[in-house]
Amino acid sequence: MKVAIGSDHAGVNLKEEIKSLMEETGVEYEDLGCNCDTSVDYSDYAIPVAEKVANGEADRGIVICGTGIGVSISANKVKGIRCALVHDLFTAKVTRLHNDSNVLAMGERVIGPGLAREIAKVWLETSFEGGRHQRRVSKISEYEDQQA
Ligand code: RB5
């Protein structure tokens, strides 16, 4: 599995933590930035991550900002992206089982690094359940296809 990961300045420390996790667990990743302490705009990093997933260059994406909200809104503007903003282990697992989320968003100012690592691990390891959930996810894709 290949993961595209990106953050703004407020998510850079957590991004490094998640990169360490992926190195430890043998998950290939591409870091799309930022690599700075100065203020940047979260959409400049979340959208390229989402595009990598949407065009098949990455299997999954992880986006991080202060709250996780800005990056999740941005990623969800890209066609084919189902970005889940997750700050607990239950929804980390269920969003994979039920929503087939392909991008994970987290907020560095919301949770600590230990919980964030556990969330990312569960999210990366859990498979989509399919079945009735496939029908629901397909309806989202069908709606996207109807848009200009
Ligand atoms: C940056 O200060 C902050 O607004 C951003 O990281 C994020 O929390 C926005 O949703």
mmCIF file of C-alpha atoms in Angstrom, residues 45-116:
data_model
loop_
_atom_site.group_PDB
_atom_site.id
_atom_site.type_symbol
_atom_site.label_atom_id
_atom_site.label_comp_id
_atom_site.label_asym_id
_atom_site.label_seq_id
_atom_site.Cartn_x
_atom_site.Cartn_y
_atom_site.Cartn_z
ATOM 1 C CA TYR A 45 -1.312 20.479 0.866
ATOM 2 C CA ALA A 46 -4.579 18.602 1.334
ATOM 3 C CA ILE A 47 -5.744 18.906 -2.276
ATOM 4 C CA PRO A 48 -2.527 17.456 -3.823
ATOM 5 C CA VAL A 49 -2.749 14.500 -1.393
ATOM 6 C CA ALA A 50 -6.379 13.920 -2.386
ATOM 7 C CA GLU A 51 -5.506 14.199 -6.083
ATOM 8 C CA LYS A 52 -2.809 11.529 -5.721
ATOM 9 C CA VAL A 53 -5.433 9.172 -4.289
ATOM 10 C CA ALA A 54 -8.092 10.125 -6.840
ATOM 11 C CA ASN A 55 -5.764 9.531 -9.812
ATOM 12 C CA GLY A 56 -4.441 6.230 -8.423
ATOM 13 C CA GLU A 57 -0.859 7.347 -7.698
ATOM 14 C CA ALA A 58 -1.523 6.571 -4.027
ATOM 15 C CA ASP A 59 -3.850 3.984 -2.481
ATOM 16 C CA ARG A 60 -4.698 6.133 0.541
ATOM 17 C CA GLY A 61 -4.049 9.627 1.861
ATOM 18 C CA ILE A 62 -3.460 11.160 5.284
ATOM 19 C CA VAL A 63 -3.928 14.908 5.819
ATOM 20 C CA ILE A 64 -3.238 16.862 9.002
ATOM 21 C CA CYS A 65 -3.768 20.443 10.154
ATOM 22 C CA GLY A 66 -4.471 22.070 13.523
ATOM 23 C CA THR A 67 -8.031 20.816 13.819
ATOM 24 C CA GLY A 68 -8.191 18.425 10.865
ATOM 25 C CA ILE A 69 -11.211 20.338 9.634
ATOM 26 C CA GLY A 70 -9.593 22.511 6.953
ATOM 27 C CA VAL A 71 -7.751 19.586 5.386
ATOM 28 C CA SER A 72 -10.822 17.340 5.480
ATOM 29 C CA ILE A 73 -13.040 19.940 3.807
ATOM 30 C CA SER A 74 -10.357 20.508 1.149
ATOM 31 C CA ALA A 75 -9.748 16.819 0.446
ATOM 32 C CA ASN A 76 -13.466 16.123 0.133
ATOM 33 C CA LYS A 77 -13.708 18.633 -2.745
ATOM 34 C CA VAL A 78 -11.715 16.244 -4.937
ATOM 35 C CA LYS A 79 -13.897 13.843 -6.935
ATOM 36 C CA GLY A 80 -13.676 10.283 -5.662
ATOM 37 C CA ILE A 81 -12.392 11.247 -2.234
ATOM 38 C CA ARG A 82 -14.048 10.089 0.945
ATOM 39 C CA CYS A 83 -12.073 11.864 3.634
ATOM 40 C CA ALA A 84 -12.903 11.037 7.247
ATOM 41 C CA LEU A 85 -11.976 13.366 10.114
ATOM 42 C CA VAL A 86 -11.153 10.988 12.950
ATOM 43 C CA HIS A 87 -10.110 11.556 16.553
ATOM 44 C CA ASP A 88 -11.038 8.234 18.179
ATOM 45 C CA LEU A 89 -10.379 4.558 17.572
ATOM 46 C CA PHE A 90 -14.016 3.548 17.062
ATOM 47 C CA THR A 91 -14.623 5.856 14.109
ATOM 48 C CA ALA A 92 -11.140 5.101 12.717
ATOM 49 C CA LYS A 93 -12.225 1.476 12.333
ATOM 50 C CA VAL A 94 -15.837 2.032 11.311
ATOM 51 C CA THR A 95 -15.076 4.620 8.650
ATOM 52 C CA ARG A 96 -12.991 1.988 6.884
ATOM 53 C CA LEU A 97 -15.560 -0.787 7.411
ATOM 54 C CA HIS A 98 -18.593 1.261 6.371
ATOM 55 C CA ASN A 99 -17.475 4.314 4.370
ATOM 56 C CA ASP A 100 -14.393 2.923 2.605
ATOM 57 C CA SER A 101 -12.736 6.241 3.461
ATOM 58 C CA ASN A 102 -9.661 6.707 1.309
ATOM 59 C CA VAL A 103 -8.246 9.761 3.098
ATOM 60 C CA LEU A 104 -7.793 10.155 6.866
ATOM 61 C CA ALA A 105 -7.773 13.635 8.445
ATOM 62 C CA MET A 106 -6.542 14.411 11.947
ATOM 63 C CA GLY A 107 -5.879 17.542 13.996
ATOM 64 C CA GLU A 108 -2.541 17.961 15.772
ATOM 65 C CA ARG A 109 -4.098 20.465 18.181
ATOM 66 C CA VAL A 110 -6.898 18.041 19.075
ATOM 67 C CA ILE A 111 -5.241 14.723 19.974
ATOM 68 C CA GLY A 112 -1.851 13.578 21.224
ATOM 69 C CA PRO A 113 0.689 11.680 19.139
ATOM 70 C CA GLY A 114 0.067 8.322 20.841
ATOM 71 C CA LEU A 115 -3.635 8.255 20.016
ATOM 72 C CA ALA A 116 -2.998 9.608 16.519
#
